[in-house]
Structures are given as structure tokens and as C-alpha cells.
mmCIF file of C-alpha atoms in Angstrom:
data_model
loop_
_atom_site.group_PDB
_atom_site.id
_atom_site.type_symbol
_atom_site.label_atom_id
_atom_site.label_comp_id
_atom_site.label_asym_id
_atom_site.label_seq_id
_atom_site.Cartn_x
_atom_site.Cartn_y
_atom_site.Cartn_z
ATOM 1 C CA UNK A 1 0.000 0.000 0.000
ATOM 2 C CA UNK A 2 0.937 3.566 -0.094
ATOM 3 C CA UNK A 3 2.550 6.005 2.271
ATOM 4 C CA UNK A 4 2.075 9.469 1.418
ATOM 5 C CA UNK A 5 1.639 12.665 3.351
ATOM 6 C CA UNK A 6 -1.425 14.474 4.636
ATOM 7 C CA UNK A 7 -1.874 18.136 4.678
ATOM 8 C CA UNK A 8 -3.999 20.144 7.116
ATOM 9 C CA UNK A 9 -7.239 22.025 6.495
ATOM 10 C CA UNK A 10 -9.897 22.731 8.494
ATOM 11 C CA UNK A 11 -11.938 20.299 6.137
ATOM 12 C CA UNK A 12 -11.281 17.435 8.100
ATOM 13 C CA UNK A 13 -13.885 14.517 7.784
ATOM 14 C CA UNK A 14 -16.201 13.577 10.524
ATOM 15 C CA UNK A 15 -16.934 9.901 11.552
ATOM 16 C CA UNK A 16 -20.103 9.742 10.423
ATOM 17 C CA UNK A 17 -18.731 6.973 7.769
ATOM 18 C CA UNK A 18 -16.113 3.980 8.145
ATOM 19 C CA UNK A 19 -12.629 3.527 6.509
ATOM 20 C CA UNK A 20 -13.959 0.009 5.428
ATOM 21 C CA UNK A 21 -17.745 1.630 4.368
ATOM 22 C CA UNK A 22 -15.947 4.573 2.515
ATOM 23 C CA UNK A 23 -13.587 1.851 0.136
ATOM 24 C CA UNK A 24 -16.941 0.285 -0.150
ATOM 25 C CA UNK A 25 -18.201 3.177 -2.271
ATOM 26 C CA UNK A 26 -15.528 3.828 -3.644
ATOM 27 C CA UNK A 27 -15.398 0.917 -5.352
ATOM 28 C CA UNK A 28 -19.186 1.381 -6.434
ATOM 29 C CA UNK A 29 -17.788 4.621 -7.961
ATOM 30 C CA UNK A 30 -19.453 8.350 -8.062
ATOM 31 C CA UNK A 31 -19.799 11.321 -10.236
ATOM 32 C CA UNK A 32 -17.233 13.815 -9.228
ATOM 33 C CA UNK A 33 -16.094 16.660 -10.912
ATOM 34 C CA UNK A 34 -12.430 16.947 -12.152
ATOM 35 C CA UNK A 35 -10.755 20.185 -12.646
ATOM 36 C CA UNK A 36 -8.104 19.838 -15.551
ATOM 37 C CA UNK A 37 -4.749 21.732 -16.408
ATOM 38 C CA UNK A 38 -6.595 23.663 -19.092
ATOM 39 C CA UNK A 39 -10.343 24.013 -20.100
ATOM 40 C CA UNK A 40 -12.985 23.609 -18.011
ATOM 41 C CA UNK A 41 -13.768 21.181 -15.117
ATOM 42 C CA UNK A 42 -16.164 18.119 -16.276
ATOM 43 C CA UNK A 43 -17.427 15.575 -14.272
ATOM 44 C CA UNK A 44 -16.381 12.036 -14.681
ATOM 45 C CA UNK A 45 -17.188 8.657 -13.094
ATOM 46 C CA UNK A 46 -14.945 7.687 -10.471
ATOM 47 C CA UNK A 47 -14.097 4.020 -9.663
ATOM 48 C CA UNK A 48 -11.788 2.037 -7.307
ATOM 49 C CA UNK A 49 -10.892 -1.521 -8.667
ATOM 50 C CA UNK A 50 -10.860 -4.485 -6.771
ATOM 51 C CA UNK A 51 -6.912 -4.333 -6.229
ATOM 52 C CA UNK A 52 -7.264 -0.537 -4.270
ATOM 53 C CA UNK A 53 -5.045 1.104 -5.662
ATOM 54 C CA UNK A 54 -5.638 1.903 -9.265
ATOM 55 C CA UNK A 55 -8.261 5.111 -9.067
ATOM 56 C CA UNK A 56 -9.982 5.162 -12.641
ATOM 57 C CA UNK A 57 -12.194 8.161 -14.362
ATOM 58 C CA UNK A 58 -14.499 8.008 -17.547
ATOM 59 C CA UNK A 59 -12.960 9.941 -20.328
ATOM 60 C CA UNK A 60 -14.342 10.537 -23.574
ATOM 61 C CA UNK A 61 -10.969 11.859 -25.505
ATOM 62 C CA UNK A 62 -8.449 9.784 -23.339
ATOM 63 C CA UNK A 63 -7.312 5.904 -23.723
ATOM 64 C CA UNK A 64 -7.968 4.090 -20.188
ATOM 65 C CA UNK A 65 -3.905 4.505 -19.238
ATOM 66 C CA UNK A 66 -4.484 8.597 -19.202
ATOM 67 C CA UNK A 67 -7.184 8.085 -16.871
ATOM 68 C CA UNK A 68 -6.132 6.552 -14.029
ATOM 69 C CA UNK A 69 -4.137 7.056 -11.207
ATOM 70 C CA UNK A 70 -2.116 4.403 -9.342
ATOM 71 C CA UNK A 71 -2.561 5.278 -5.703
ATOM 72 C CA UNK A 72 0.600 3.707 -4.378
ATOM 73 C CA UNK A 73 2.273 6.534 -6.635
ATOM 74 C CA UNK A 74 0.498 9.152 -4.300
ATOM 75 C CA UNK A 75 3.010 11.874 -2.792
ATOM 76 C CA UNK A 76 0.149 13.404 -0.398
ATOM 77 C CA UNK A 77 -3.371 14.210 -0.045
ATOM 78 C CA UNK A 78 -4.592 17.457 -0.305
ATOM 79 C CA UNK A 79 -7.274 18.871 1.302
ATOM 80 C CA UNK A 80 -9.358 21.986 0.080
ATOM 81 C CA UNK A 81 -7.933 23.824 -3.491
ATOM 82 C CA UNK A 82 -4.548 24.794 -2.746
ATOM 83 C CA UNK A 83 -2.389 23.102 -5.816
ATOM 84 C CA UNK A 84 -1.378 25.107 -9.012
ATOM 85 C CA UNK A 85 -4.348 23.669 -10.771
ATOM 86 C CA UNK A 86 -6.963 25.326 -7.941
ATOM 87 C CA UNK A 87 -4.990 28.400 -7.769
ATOM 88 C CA UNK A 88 -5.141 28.690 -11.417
ATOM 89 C CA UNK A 89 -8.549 28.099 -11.583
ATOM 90 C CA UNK A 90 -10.297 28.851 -7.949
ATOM 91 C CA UNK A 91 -13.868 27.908 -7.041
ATOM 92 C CA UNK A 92 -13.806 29.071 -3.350
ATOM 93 C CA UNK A 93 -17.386 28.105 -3.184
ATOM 94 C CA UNK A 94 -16.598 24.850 -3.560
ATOM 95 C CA UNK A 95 -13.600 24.791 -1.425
ATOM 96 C CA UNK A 96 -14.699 22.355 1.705
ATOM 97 C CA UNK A 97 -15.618 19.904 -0.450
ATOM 98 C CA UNK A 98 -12.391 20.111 -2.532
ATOM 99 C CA UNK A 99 -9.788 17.763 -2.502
ATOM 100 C CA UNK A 100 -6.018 16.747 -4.665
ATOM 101 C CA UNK A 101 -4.273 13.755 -5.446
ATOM 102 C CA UNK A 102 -0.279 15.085 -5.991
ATOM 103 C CA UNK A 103 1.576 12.433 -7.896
ATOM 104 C CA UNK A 104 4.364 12.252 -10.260
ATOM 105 C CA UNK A 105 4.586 15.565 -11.467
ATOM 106 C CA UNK A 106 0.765 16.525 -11.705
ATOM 107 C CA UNK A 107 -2.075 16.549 -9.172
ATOM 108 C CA UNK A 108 -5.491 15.199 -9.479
ATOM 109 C CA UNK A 109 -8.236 17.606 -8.477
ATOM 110 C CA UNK A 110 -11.370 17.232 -7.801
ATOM 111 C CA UNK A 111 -14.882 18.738 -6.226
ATOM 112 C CA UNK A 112 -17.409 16.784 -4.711
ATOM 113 C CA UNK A 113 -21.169 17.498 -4.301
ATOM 114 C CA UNK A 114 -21.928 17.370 -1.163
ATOM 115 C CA UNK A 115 -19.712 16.920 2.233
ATOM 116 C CA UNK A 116 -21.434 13.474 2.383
ATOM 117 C CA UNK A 117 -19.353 12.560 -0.928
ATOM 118 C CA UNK A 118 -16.484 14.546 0.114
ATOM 119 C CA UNK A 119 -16.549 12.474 3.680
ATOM 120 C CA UNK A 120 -16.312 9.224 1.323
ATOM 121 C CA UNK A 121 -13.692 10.181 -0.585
ATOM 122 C CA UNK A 122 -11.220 11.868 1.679
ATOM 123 C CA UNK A 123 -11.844 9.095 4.026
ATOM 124 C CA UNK A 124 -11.197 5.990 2.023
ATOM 125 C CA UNK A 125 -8.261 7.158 0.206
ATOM 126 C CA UNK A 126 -6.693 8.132 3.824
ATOM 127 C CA UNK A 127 -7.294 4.451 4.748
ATOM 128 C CA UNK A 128 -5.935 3.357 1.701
ATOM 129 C CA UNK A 129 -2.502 5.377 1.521
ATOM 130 C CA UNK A 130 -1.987 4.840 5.505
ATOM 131 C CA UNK A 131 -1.453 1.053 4.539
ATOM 132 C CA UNK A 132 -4.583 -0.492 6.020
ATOM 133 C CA UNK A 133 -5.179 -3.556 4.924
ATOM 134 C CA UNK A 134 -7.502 -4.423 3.074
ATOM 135 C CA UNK A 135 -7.086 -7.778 1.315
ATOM 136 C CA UNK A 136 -9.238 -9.577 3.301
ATOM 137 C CA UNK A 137 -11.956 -6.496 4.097
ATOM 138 C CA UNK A 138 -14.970 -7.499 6.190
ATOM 139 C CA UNK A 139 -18.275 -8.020 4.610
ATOM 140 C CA UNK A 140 -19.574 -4.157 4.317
ATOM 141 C CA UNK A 141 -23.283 -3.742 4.284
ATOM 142 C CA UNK A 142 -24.091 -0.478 2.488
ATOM 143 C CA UNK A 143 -27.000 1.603 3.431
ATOM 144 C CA UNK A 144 -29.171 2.900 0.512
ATOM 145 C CA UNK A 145 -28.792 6.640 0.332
ATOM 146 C CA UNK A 146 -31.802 7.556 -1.742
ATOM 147 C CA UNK A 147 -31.728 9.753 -4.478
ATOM 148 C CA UNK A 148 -34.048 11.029 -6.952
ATOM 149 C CA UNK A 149 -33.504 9.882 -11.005
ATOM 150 C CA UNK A 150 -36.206 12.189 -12.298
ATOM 151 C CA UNK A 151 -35.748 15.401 -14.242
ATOM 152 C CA UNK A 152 -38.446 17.951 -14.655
ATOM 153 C CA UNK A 153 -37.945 19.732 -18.186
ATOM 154 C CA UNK A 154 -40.909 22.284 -18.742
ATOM 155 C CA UNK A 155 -40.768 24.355 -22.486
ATOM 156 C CA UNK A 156 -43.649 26.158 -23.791
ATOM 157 C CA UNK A 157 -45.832 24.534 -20.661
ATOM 158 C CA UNK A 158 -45.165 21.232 -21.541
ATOM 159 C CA UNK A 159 -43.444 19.323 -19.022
ATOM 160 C CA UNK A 160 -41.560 15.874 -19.452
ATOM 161 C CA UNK A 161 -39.941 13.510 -17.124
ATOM 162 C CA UNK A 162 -36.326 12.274 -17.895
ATOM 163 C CA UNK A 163 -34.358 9.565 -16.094
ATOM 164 C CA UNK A 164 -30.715 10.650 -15.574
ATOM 165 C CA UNK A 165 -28.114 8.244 -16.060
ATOM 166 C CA UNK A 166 -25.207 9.863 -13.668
ATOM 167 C CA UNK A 167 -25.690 11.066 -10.221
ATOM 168 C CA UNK A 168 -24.932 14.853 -11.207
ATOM 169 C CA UNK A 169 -25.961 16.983 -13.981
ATOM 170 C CA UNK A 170 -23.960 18.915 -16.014
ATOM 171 C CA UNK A 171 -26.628 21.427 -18.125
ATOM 172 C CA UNK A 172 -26.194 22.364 -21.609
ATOM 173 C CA UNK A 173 -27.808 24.458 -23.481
ATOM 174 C CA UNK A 174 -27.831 25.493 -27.498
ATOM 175 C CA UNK A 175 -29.650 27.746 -30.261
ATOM 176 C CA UNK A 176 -30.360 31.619 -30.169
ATOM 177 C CA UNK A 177 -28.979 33.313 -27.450
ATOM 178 C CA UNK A 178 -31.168 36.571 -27.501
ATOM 179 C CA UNK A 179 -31.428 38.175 -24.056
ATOM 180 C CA UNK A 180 -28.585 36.055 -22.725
ATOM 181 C CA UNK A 181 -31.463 32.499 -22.035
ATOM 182 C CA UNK A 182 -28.696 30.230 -22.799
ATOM 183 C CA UNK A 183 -27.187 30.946 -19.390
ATOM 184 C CA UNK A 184 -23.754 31.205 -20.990
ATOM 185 C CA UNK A 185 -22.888 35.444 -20.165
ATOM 186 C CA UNK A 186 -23.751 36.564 -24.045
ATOM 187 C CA UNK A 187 -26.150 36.866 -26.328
ATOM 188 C CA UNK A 188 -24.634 34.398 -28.926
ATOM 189 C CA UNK A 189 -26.031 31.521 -30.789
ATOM 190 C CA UNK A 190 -24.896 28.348 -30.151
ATOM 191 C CA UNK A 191 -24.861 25.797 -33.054
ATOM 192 C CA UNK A 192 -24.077 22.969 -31.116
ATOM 193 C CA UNK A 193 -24.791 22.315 -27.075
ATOM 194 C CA UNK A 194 -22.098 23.824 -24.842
ATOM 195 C CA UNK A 195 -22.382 23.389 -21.412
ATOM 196 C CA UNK A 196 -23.551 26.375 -18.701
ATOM 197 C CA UNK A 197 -20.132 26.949 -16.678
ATOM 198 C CA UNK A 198 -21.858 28.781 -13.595
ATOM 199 C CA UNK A 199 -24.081 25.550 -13.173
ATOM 200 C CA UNK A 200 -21.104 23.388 -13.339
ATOM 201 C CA UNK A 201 -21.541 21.132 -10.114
ATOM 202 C CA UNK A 202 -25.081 21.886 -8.673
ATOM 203 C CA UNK A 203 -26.917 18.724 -9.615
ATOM 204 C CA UNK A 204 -30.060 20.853 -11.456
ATOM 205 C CA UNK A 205 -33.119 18.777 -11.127
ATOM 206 C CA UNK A 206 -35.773 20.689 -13.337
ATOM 207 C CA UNK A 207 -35.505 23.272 -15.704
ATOM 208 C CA UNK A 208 -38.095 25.341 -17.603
ATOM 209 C CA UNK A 209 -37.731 27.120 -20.505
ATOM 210 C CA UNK A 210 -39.553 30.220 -21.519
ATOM 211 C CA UNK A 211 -39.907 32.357 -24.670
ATOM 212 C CA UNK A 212 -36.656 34.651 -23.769
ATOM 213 C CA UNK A 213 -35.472 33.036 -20.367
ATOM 214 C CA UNK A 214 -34.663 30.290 -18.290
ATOM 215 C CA UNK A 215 -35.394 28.733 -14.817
ATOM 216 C CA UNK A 216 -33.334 25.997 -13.354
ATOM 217 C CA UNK A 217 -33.650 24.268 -9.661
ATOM 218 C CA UNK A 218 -31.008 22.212 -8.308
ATOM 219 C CA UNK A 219 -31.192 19.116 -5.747
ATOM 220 C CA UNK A 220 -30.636 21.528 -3.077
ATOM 221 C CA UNK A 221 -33.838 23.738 -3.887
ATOM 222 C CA UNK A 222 -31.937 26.456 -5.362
ATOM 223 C CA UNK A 223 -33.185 28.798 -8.095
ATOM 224 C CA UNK A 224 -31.094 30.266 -10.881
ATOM 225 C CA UNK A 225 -32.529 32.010 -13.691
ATOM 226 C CA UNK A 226 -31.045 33.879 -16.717
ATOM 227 C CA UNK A 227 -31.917 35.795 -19.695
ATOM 228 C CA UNK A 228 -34.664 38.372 -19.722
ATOM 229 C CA UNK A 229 -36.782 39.225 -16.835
#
């Protein structure tokens, strides 16, 4: 297993989840959202294999080797956005739920959705780079943390339910951009969908489209609207 060192923050996990119970989940995998080098952050699927210690992300431009990380490689655990990546790129709203993976000569960023998530994370890849072992883990029995898989799109007073397929959302929006609806700061058409950076990360549930704005609610019940009023 790994050694690697920790640094402080005042985002320190709680106990309200295991070492063993966090791997667990890990290895079920989650939708977190990675902040690159350059361009914008995207979220990708996060797994743990069975061996716990190669860390794997969906990509859809890189081969499988570009998108993992071996955690025994790990220098240290960062907590909050302090790396060159973060300071290049800060979301300070996002920063007790932000954690980095420094390896090689790169870091691994990332931003979780909730504290619950962040709790998991943090958490299991602490166990895992302290050395615990976990070879021979004991039989985990993971509690159902339910979730809704319905979104509400409205247009025109229609409405339609959609199933979503990850466990965030990242919006996107295309077509004339009068009165700034697309939610993207201009008034530009978009050809083809780009996605809305300020919504990047908070999980919108319903939407509704009007004739020269928009309306979106996230899980947590907040509102965000854009275009004219």
C-alpha cells in the first residue's frame, strides 16, 4: 500500500462513515467533478478496482492509461484547493468539499457534491494510503442513500420527465442566445450544445424554458434564472 503525506485544512472529515464503508463506495464509484490543467472542469465517473489502488475516471478523448491514477504513486493528499491547478482556476465556493491527489509531477483535483461525498472520498483514500489492509476487508453492508432519477424539463408549458443516467448533472444548453437564455454570459447563438459553466456542479433537477429566459432548480432547492426578466 501507499505512504504518502497528509496536509492540514480545516476540512477534516467527521466519523459519520467507516474507513472500510468509505472503500466500499468507492469501489461502487461516483460522479465527481475533475478540474483539468486547461479548459474547463467536467465531471467524470470515479471508480476504485478491486486491487485498491488503481483510481480510474471516464474519459471521452483519453485511452484508459491517461485516466487513471495508481494510488501507491500518491506523494500526499490534499485537502481543500490549494495546488497550481486550484490556484489557477479557484472555485472558493466549492472549497470544503475540494480535494487533490499530488503524484508524479501533476495533481489530481477534484470537487465533490456534497460533504457526504467529500466524507467518502477523503476518508477511504486516507485508509488506503496509511497502509490499512484491506485484502481480506470485512463483509460491508451499504445503506441505501436515496436519491431522486427524475428530471423535470418544462418548455412552452409542456413538461416531461427524464431519467438521468449519472448522479450529477452537467446542463447544456444550445440555439439563439437573444437576451442572454442560454445561461452562458452573451447573447450568442450556439450551433451545437455547450455546457452552462456557472451551473457546473449543482446537480439541477428541473428546468423550464420560456420564450426569452430560463429557470433551473437544483437538488438543493436552489433557483437560478437567466436571460430576460
Amino acid at each position: 500500500m501507499a505512504t504518502a503525506g497528509m496536509s492540514s485544512s480545516s476540512s477534516v472529515p467527521g466519523p459519520s462513515i467507516s474507513p472500510m464503508e468509505a472503500v466500499a463506495l468507492m469501489q461502487k464509484g461516483s460522479t465527481l467533478l475533475k478540474c483539468g490543467r486547461t479548459g474547463k472542469p467536467h465531471f467524470r465517473t470515479f471508480t476504485l478496482e478491486e486491487d485498491f489502488h488503481t483510481l480510474n475516471w471516464t474519459s471521452p478523448i483519453k485511452n484508459p492509461k491517461d485516466s487513471s491514477v495508481d494510488l501507491n504513486t500518491v506523494k500526499e493528499l490534499v485537502l481543500g484547493q490549494k495546488t497550481p491547478v486550484f490556484l489557477k482556476n479557484r472555485f472558493p465556493e466549492y472549497e470544503q468539499v475540494s480535494f487533490s491527489l499530488v503524484y508524479e509531477d501533476r495533481s489530481l483535483d477534484i470537487i465533490c457534491k456534497t460533504k457526504e461525498e467529500y466524507d467518502i472520498w477523503v476518508t477511504g483514500i486516507r485508509c488506503i494510503l496509511e497502509g490499512t489492509n484491506l485484502t481480506n476487508p470485512e463483509e460491508v453492508i451499504l445503506q441505501e442513500r436515496p436519491q431522486s432519477d427524475r428530471i423535470s424539463v418544462m418548455f412552452r408549458g409542456n413538461q416531461t420527465i427524464v431519467c438521468k443516467v449519472e448522479d450529477s448533472n452537467d446542463l447544456y444548453s444550445w440555439g439563439q442566445g437573444q437576451s442572454g437564455r442560454l445561461g452562458h454570459g452573451n447573447e450568442e447563438d450556439q450551433l451545437l450544445p455547450k455546457v452552462v459553466e456557472t451551473l457546473l456542479g449543482k446537480d439541477v433537477r428541473a428546468i423550464a424554458c420560456g420564450p426569452s429566459h430560463t429557470g433551473c432548480i437544483s437538488a438543493d432547492k436552489e433557483l437560478y434564472t437567466f436571460g430576460a426578466a
